[in-house]
Tab-separated table of C-alpha atoms in Angstrom:
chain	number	residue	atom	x	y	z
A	1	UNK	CA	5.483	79.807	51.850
A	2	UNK	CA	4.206	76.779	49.930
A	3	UNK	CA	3.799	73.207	51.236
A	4	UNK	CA	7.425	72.513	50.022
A	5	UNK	CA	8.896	75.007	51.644
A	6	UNK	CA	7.303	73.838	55.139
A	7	UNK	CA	8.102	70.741	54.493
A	8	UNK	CA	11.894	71.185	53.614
A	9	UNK	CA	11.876	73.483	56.489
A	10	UNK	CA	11.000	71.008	58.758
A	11	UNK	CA	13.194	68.552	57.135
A	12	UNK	CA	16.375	70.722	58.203
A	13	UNK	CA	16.125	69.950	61.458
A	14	UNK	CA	16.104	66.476	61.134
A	15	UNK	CA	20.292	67.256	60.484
A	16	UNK	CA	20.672	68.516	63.852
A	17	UNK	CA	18.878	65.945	64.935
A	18	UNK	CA	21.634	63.478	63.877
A	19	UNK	CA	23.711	65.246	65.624
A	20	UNK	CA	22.237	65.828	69.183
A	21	UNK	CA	22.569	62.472	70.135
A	22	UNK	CA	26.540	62.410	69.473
A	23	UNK	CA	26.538	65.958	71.454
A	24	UNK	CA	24.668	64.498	74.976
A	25	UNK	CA	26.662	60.833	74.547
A	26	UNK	CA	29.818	63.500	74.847
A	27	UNK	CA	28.343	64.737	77.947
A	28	UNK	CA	27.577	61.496	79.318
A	29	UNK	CA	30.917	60.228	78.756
A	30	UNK	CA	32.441	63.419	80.731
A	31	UNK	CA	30.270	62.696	83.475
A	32	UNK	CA	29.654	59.298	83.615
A	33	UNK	CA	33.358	58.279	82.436
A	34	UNK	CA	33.549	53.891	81.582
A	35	UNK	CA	29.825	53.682	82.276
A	36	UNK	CA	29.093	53.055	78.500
A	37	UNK	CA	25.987	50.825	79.587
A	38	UNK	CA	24.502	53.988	81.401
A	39	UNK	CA	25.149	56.379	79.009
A	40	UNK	CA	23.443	54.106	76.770
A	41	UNK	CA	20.674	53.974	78.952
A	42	UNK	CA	20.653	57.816	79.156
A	43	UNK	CA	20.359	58.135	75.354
A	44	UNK	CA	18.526	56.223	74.506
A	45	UNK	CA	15.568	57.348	77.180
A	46	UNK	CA	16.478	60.320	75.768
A	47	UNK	CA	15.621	60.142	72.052
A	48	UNK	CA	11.931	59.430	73.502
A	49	UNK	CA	11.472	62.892	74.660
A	50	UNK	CA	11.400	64.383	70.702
A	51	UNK	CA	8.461	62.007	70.238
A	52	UNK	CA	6.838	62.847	73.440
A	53	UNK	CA	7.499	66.678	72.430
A	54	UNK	CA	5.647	65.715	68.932
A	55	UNK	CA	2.744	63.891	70.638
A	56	UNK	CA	2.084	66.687	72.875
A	57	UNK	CA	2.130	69.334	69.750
A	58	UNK	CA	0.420	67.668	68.125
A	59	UNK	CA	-2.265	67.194	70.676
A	60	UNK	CA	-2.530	70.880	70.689
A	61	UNK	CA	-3.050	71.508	67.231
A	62	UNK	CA	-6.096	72.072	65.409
A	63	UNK	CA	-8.391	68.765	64.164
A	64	UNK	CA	-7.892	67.825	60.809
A	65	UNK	CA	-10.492	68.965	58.245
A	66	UNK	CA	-10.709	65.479	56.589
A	67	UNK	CA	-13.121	63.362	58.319
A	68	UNK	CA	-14.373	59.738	57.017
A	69	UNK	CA	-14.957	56.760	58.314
A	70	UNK	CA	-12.212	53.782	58.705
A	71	UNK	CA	-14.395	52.221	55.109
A	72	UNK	CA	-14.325	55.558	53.220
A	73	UNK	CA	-10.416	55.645	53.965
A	74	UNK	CA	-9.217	52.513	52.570
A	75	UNK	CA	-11.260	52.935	49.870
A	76	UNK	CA	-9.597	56.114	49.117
A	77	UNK	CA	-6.606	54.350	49.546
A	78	UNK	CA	-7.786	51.719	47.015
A	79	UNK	CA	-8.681	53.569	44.297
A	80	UNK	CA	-5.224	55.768	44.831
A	81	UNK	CA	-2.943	52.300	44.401
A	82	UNK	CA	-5.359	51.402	41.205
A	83	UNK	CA	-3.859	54.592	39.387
A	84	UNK	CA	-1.006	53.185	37.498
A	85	UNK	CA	0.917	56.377	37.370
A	86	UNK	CA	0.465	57.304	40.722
A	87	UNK	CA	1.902	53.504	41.668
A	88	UNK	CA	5.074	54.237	39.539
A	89	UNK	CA	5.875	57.519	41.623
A	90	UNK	CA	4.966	56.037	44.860
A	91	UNK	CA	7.310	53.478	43.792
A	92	UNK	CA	9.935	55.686	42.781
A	93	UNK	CA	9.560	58.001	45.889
A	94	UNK	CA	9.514	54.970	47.940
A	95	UNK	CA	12.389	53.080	46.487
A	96	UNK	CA	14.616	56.377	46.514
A	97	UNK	CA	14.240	57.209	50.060
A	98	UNK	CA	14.753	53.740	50.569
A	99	UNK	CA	18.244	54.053	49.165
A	100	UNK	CA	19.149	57.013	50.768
A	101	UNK	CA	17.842	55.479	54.435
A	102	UNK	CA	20.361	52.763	53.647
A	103	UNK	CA	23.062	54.886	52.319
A	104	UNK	CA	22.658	57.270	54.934
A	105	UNK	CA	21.888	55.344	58.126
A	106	UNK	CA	24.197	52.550	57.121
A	107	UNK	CA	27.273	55.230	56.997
A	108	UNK	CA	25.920	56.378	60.532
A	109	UNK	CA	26.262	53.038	61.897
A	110	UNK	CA	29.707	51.621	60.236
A	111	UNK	CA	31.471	55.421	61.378
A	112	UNK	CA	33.921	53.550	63.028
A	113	UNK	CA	34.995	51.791	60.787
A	114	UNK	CA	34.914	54.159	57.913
A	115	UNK	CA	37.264	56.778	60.401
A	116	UNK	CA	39.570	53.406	60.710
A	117	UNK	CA	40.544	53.806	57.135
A	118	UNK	CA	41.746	57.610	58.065
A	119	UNK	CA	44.146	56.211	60.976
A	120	UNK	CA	44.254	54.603	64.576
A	121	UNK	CA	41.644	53.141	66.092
A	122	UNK	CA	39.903	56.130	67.899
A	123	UNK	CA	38.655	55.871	72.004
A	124	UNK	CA	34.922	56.317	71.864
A	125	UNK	CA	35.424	60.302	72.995
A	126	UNK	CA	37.359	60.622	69.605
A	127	UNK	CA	34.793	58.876	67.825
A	128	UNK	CA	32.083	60.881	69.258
A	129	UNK	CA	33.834	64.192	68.182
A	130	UNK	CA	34.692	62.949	64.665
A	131	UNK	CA	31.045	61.682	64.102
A	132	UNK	CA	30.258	65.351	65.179
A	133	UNK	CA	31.851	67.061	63.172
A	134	UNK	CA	31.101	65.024	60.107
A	135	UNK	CA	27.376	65.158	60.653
A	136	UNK	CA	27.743	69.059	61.465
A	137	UNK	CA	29.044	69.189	57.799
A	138	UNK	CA	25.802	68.330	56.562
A	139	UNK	CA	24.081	70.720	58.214
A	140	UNK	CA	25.163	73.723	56.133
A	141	UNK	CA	23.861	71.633	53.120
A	142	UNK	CA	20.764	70.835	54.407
A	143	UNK	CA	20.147	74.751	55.053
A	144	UNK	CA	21.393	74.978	51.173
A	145	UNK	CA	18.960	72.744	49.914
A	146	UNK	CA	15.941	74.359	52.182
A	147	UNK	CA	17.348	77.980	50.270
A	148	UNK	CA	17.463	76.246	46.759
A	149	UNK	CA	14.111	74.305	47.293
A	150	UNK	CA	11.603	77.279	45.546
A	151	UNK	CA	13.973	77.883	43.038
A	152	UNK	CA	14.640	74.302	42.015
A	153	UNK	CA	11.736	72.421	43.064
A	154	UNK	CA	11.502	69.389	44.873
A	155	UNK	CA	12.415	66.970	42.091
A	156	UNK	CA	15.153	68.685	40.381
A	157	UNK	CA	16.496	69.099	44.294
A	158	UNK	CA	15.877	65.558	44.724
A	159	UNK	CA	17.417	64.480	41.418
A	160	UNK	CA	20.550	66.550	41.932
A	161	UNK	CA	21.138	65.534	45.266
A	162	UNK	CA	20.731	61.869	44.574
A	163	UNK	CA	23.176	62.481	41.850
A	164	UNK	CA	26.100	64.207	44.441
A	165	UNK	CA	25.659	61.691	46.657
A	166	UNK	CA	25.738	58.585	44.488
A	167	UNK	CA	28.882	60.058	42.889
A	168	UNK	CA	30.646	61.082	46.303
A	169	UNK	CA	29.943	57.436	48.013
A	170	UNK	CA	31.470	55.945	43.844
A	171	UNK	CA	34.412	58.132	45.258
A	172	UNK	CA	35.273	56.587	48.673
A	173	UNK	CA	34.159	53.142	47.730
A	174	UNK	CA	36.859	53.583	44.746
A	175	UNK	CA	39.177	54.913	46.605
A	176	UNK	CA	38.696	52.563	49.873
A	177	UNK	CA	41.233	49.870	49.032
A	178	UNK	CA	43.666	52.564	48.635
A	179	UNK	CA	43.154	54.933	51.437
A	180	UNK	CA	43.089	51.495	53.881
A	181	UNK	CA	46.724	49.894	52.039
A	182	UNK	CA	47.943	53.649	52.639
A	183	UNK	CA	46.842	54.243	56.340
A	184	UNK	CA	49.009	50.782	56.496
A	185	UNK	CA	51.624	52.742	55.680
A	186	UNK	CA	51.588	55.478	57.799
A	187	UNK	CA	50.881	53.032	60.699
């Protein structure tokens, strides 16, 4: 497999990832029922053990091959920035991801209120499930896009993917006055 491939590999489980902090805060709340400052507490200590996990593998591993002195690297660095093409695609690999952090994090943390829009205010169990099973939704397409990755290629993946997302989020934002004046309605 080629450098894409591990790398979109490894990308896939950042999905699950998403989602394994929604599955122990629905633990927590089963055992530790109204202590939402301790189940807080409990998560968040325990989003430091993938990084400890990391540290320790990486630890392990072999030494990289690359070996310069702290001069010889930012010169390197440097003379990559000079490039003026290479400054346009770090720019528009940068500013992409960028947008998709936003887009993607920011939907994360408004959930609530997005599942508002879709009917009663939920208990936080209810909202745990819900943000379950939307994140679990992604993880099929994330698999997709790993299978489609040496056929495609990273940019047409990229490009088309961008493209399906921009269009779905054009979709609820259009359609967000209306679904919120109709869940008035059924209220």
């Amino acid at each position: 497999a080629g450098g894409s491939d591990q790398v979109g590999q490894a990308f896939f489980w950042q999905t699950p990832g998403l989602v394994a902090p929604y599955v122990v805060a629905l633990i927590l709340v089963a055992l530790l029922p109204g202590a939402t400052g301790t189940q807080f507490r409990w998560i968040l200590g325990l989003g430091a053990l993938p990084s400890v996990v990391a540290l320790l593998a990486s630890l392990q591993g072999p030494e990289d091959s690359f070996r310069g002195n702290g001069d010889s690297i930012v010169e390197g660095f440097r003379q990559a920035l000079s490039c003026r093409q290479l400054q346009r695609r770090l720019i528009g690999t940068a500013g992409s991801w960028f947008l998709f952090d936003v887009a993607a994090y920011g939907t994360v943390v408004f959930t609530p209120h997005i599942l508002s829009v879709f009917g009663r205010e939920q208990s936080l169990r209810q909202l745990i499930l819900l943000s379950i099973l939307l994140l679990s939704c992604s993880i099929p397409a994330t698999w997709l896009s790993v299978v489609a990755l040496p056929r495609l290629g990273a940019k047409k993946l990229n490009l088309y993917g961008f493209v399906l997302q921009a269009a779905l989020f054009a979709a609820f934002a259009s359609s967000y006055s209306i679904l919120n004046e109709s869940r008035k309605v059924l209220i």
